mmCIF file of C-alpha atoms and ligand atoms in Angstrom:
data_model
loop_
_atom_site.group_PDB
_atom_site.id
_atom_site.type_symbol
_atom_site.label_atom_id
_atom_site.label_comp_id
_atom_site.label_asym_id
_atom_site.label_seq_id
_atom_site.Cartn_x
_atom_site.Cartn_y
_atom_site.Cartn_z
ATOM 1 C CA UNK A 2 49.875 123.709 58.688
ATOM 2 C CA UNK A 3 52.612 124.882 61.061
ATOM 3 C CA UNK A 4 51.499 126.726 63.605
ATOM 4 C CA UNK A 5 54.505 129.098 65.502
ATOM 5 C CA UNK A 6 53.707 131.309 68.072
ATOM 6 C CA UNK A 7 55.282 134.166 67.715
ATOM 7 C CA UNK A 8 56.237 134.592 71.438
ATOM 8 C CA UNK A 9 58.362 131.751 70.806
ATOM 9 C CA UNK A 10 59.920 132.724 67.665
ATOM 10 C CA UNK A 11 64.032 133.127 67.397
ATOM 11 C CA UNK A 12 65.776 133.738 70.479
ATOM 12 C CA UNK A 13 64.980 134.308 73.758
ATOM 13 C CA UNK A 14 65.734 138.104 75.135
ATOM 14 C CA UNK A 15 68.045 137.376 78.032
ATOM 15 C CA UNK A 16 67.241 138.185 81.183
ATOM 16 C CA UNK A 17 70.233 141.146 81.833
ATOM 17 C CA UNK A 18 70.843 139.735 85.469
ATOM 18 C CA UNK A 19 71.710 136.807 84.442
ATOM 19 C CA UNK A 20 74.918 135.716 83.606
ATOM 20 C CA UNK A 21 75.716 133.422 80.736
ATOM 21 C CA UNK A 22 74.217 129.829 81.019
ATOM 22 C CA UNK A 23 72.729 130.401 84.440
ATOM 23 C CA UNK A 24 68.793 129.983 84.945
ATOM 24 C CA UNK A 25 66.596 131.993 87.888
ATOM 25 C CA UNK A 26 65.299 130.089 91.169
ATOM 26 C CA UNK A 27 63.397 131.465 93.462
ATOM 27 C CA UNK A 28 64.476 128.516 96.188
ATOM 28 C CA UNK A 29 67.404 128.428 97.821
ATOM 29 C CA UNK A 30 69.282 125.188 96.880
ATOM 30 C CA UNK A 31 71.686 123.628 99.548
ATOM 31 C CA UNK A 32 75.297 122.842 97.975
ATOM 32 C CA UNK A 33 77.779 121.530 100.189
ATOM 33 C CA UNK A 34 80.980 119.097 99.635
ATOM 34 C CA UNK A 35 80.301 117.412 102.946
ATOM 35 C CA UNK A 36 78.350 117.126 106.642
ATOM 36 C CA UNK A 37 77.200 120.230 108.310
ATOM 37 C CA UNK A 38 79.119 121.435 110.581
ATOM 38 C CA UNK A 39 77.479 122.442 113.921
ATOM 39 C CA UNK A 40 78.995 125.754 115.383
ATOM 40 C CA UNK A 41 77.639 127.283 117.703
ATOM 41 C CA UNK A 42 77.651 131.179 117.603
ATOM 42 C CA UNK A 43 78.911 131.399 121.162
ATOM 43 C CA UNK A 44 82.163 129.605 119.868
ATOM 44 C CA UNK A 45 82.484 130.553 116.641
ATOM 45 C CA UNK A 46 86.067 132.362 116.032
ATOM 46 C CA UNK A 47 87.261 133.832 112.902
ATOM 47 C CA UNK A 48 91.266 134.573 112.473
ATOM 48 C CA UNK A 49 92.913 136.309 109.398
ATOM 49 C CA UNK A 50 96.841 135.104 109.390
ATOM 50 C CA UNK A 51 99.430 136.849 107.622
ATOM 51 C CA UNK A 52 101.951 135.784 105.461
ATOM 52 C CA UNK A 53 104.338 135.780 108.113
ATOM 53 C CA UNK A 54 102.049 133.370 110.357
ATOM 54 C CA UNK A 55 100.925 136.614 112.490
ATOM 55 C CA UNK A 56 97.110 135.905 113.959
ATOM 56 C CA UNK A 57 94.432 138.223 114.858
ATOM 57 C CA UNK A 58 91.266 136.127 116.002
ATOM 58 C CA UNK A 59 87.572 137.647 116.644
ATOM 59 C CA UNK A 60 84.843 136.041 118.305
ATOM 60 C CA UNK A 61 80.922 136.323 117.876
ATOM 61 C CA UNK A 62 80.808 139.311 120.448
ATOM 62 C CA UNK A 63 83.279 140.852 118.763
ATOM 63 C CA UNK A 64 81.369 140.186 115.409
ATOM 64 C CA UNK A 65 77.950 141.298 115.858
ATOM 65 C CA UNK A 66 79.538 144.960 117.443
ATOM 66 C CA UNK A 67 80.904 145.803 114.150
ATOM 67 C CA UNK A 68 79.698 148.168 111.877
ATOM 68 C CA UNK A 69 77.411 146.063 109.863
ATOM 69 C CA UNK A 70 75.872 146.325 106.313
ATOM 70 C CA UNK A 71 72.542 144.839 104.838
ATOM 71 C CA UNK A 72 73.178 144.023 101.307
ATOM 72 C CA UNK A 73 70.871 142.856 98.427
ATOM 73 C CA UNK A 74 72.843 140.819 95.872
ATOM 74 C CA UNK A 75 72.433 138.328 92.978
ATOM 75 C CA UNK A 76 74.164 134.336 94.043
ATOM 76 C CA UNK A 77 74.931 133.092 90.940
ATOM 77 C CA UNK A 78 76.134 128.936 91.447
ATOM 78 C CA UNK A 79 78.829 127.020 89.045
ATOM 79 C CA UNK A 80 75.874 124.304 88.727
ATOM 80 C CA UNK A 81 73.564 127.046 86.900
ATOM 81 C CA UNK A 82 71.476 127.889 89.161
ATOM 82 C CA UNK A 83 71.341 131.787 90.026
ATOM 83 C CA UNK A 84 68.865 133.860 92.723
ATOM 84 C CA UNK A 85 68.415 137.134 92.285
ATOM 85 C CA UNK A 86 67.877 140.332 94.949
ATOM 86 C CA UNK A 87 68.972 137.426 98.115
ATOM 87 C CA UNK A 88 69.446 140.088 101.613
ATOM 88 C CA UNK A 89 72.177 139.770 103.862
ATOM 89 C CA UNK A 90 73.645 140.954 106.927
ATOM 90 C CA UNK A 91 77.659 141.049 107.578
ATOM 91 C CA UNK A 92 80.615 143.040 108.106
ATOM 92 C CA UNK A 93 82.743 144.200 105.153
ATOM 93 C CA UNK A 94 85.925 141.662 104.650
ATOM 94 C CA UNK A 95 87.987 145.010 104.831
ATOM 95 C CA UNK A 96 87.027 145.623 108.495
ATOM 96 C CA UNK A 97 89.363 142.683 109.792
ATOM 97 C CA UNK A 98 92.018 143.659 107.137
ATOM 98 C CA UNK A 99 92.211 147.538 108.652
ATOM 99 C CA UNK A 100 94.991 146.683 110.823
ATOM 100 C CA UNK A 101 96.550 144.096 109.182
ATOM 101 C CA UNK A 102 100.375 143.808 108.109
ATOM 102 C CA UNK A 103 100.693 142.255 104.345
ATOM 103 C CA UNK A 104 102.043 142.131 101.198
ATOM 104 C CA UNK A 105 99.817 139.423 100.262
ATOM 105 C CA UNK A 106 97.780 139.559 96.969
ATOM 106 C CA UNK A 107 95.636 136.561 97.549
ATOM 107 C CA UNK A 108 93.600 134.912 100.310
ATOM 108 C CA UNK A 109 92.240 131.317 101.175
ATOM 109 C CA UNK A 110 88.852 131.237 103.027
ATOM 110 C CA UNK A 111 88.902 128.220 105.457
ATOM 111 C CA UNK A 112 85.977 126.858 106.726
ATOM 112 C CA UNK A 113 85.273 124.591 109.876
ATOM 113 C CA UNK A 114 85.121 121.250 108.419
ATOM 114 C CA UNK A 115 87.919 121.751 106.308
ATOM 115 C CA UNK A 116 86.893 123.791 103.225
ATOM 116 C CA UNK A 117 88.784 125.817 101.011
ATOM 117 C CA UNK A 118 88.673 128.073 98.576
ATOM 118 C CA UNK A 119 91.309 131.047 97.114
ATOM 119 C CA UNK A 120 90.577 134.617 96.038
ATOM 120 C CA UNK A 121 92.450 137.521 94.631
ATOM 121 C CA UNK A 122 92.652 139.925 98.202
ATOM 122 C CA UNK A 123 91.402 142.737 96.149
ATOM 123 C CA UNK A 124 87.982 141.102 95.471
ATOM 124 C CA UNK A 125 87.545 141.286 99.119
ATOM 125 C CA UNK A 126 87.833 144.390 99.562
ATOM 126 C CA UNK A 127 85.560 147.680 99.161
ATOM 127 C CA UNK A 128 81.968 146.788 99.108
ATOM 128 C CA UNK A 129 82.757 143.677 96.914
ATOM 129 C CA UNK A 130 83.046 140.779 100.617
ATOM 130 C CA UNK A 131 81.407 140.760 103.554
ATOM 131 C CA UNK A 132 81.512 137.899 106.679
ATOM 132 C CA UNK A 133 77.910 137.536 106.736
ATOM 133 C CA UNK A 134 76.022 136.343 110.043
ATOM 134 C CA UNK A 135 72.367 137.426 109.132
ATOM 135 C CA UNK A 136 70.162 136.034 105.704
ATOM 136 C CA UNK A 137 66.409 137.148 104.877
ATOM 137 C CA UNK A 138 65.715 138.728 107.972
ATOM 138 C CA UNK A 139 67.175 135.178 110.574
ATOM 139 C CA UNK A 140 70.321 134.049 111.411
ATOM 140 C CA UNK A 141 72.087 131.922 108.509
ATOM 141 C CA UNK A 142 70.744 128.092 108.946
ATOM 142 C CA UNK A 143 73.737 125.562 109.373
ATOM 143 C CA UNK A 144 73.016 124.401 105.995
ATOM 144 C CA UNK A 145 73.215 127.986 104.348
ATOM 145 C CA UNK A 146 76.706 128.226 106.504
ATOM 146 C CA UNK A 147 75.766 129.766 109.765
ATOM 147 C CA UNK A 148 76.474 130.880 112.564
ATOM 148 C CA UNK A 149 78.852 132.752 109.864
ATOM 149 C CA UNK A 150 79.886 132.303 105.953
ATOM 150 C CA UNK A 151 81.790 134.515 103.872
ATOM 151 C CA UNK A 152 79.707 136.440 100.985
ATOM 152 C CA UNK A 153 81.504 137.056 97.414
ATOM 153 C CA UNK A 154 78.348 137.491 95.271
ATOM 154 C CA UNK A 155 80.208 138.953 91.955
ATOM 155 C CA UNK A 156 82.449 135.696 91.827
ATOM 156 C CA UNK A 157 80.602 132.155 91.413
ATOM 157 C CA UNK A 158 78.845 130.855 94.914
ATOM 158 C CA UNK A 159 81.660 128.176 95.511
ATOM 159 C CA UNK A 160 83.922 131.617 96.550
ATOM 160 C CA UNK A 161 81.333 132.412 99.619
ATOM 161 C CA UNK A 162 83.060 129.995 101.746
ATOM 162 C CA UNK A 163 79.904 128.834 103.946
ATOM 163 C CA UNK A 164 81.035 127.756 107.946
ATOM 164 C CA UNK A 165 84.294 130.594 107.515
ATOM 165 C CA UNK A 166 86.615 129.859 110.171
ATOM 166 C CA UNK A 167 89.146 131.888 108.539
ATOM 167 C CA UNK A 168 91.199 133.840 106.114
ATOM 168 C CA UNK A 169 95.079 133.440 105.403
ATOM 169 C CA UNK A 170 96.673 135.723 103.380
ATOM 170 C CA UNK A 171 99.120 134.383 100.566
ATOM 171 C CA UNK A 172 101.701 135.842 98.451
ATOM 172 C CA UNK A 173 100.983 133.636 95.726
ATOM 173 C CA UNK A 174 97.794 132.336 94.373
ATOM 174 C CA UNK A 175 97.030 128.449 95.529
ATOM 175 C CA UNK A 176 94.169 126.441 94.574
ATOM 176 C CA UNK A 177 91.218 125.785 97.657
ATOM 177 C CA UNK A 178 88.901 122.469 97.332
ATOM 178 C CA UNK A 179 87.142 122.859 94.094
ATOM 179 C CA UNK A 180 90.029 124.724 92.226
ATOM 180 C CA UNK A 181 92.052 121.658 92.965
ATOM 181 C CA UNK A 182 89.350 119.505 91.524
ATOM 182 C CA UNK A 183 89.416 121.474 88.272
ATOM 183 C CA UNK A 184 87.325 124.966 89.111
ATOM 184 C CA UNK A 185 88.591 128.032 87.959
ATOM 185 C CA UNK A 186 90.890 130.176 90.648
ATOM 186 C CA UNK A 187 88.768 133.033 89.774
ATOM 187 C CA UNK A 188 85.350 132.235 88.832
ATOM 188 C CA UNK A 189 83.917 135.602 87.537
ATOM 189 C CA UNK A 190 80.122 134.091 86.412
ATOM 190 C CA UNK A 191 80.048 136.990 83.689
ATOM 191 C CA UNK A 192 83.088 135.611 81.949
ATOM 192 C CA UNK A 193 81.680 132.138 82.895
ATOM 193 C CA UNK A 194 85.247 131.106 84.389
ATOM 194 C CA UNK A 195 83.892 128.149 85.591
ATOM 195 C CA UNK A 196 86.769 125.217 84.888
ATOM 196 C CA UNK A 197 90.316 126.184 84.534
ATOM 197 C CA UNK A 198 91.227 127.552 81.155
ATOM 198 C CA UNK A 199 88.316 128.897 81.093
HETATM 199 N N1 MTE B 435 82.364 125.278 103.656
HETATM 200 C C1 MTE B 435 81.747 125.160 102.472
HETATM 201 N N2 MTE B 435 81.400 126.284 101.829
HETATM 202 C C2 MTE B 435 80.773 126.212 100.643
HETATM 203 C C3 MTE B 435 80.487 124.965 100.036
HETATM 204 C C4 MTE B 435 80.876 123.800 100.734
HETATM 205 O O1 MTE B 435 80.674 122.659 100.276
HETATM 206 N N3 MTE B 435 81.496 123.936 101.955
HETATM 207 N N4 MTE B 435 79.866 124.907 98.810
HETATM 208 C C5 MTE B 435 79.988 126.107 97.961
HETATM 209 C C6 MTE B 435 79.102 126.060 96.816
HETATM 210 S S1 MTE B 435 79.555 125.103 95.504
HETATM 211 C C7 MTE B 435 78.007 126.861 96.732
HETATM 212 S S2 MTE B 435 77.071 126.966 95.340
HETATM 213 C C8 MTE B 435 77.533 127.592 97.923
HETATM 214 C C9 MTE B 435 76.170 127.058 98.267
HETATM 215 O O2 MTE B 435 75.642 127.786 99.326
HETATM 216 P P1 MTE B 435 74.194 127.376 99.824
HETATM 217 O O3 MTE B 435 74.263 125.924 100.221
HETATM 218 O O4 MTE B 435 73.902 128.308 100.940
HETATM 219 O O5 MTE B 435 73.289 127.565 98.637
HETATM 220 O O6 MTE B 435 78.375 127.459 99.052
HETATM 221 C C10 MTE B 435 79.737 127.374 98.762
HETATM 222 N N5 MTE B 435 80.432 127.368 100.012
HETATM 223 MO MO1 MO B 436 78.130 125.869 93.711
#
């Protein structure tokens, strides 16, 4: 006699926070291409640099006496994995564009140890990008990304450049670290861009 449950019968409801093929965690996996890099916050610098090489550069001082938001947002990772409600501290991406000369439609995010990764400039701005300094309450661990790391939570993780050193603004779109390997220059996780041609 076949026993079925019925709780298990036919498909799952899915959970609507969840983007397509992603699964909840409640831990906070570490993901990172290489060593940690070791920054301290007292020489930390971030620089946004034009398309026409211009350089504006702020320190950790000048940081942490911005205008700051705390955020609750949904990470959602390329490998699956996605963590819901996650609370940050940072300072909208648009506050260090304010004053900024371009024509540029796209961005990389540098990182110190030598990570990339691109983004359309409009995703990071509005309430959509923040440079993030504070997670849960602490400063960001080194292996979350502190002292600093840039936080894109509507875009796959890989986008929230972790150790951000940087922004440079491009006219054209060009592929950062794991686009070049094959990842998708976008990466919305609700379209599930995850490889090119996605
Ligand atoms: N500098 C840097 N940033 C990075 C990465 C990296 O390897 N180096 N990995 C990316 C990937 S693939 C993900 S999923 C998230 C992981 O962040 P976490 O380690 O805080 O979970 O950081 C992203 N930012
Ligand atoms: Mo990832």
């Amino acid at each position: 006699m076949a026993i079925v449950s019925p709780g298990f019968h036919g498909r799952r409801r899915a959970d609507p926070d969840l983007p397509p093929g992603q699964y909840l965690t409640t831990d906070f996996p570490v993901l990172s291409a290489g060593p940690t890099p070791r920054v301290p916050a007292d020489r930390w610098q971030f620089t946004v640099t034009t398309e026409t090489g211009a350089a504006t550069t702020w320190t950790w001082a000048d940081l942490t006496a911005m205008p700051a938001r705390d955020v609750t947002v949904d990470i959602h990772c390329v490998t699956k994995w996605s963590k819901l409600g996650t609370t940050w501290r940072g300072v909208p991406v648009s506050a260090f564009l304010e004053d900024v000369d371009t024509a540029a439609d796209y961005a990389m995010a540098h990182s110190y140890g030598g990570y990339t990764t691109n983004l359309p400039l409009d995703d990071l701005l509005d309430d959509q990008a923040w440079v993030a300094y504070r997670y849960d309450g602490d400063d960001i661990t080194p292996e979350h990304g502190g002292p600093v790391r840039l936080l894109v939570p509507h875009l796959y993780f890989w986008k929230s450049a972790k150790w951000l050193r940087g922004l440079t603004l491009m006219l054209e779109d060009s592929p950062g670290f794991w686009e070049t390997a094959g990842y998708h220059d976008y990466g919305d996780p609700w379209r599930e861009q995850r490889y090119q041609g996605d």
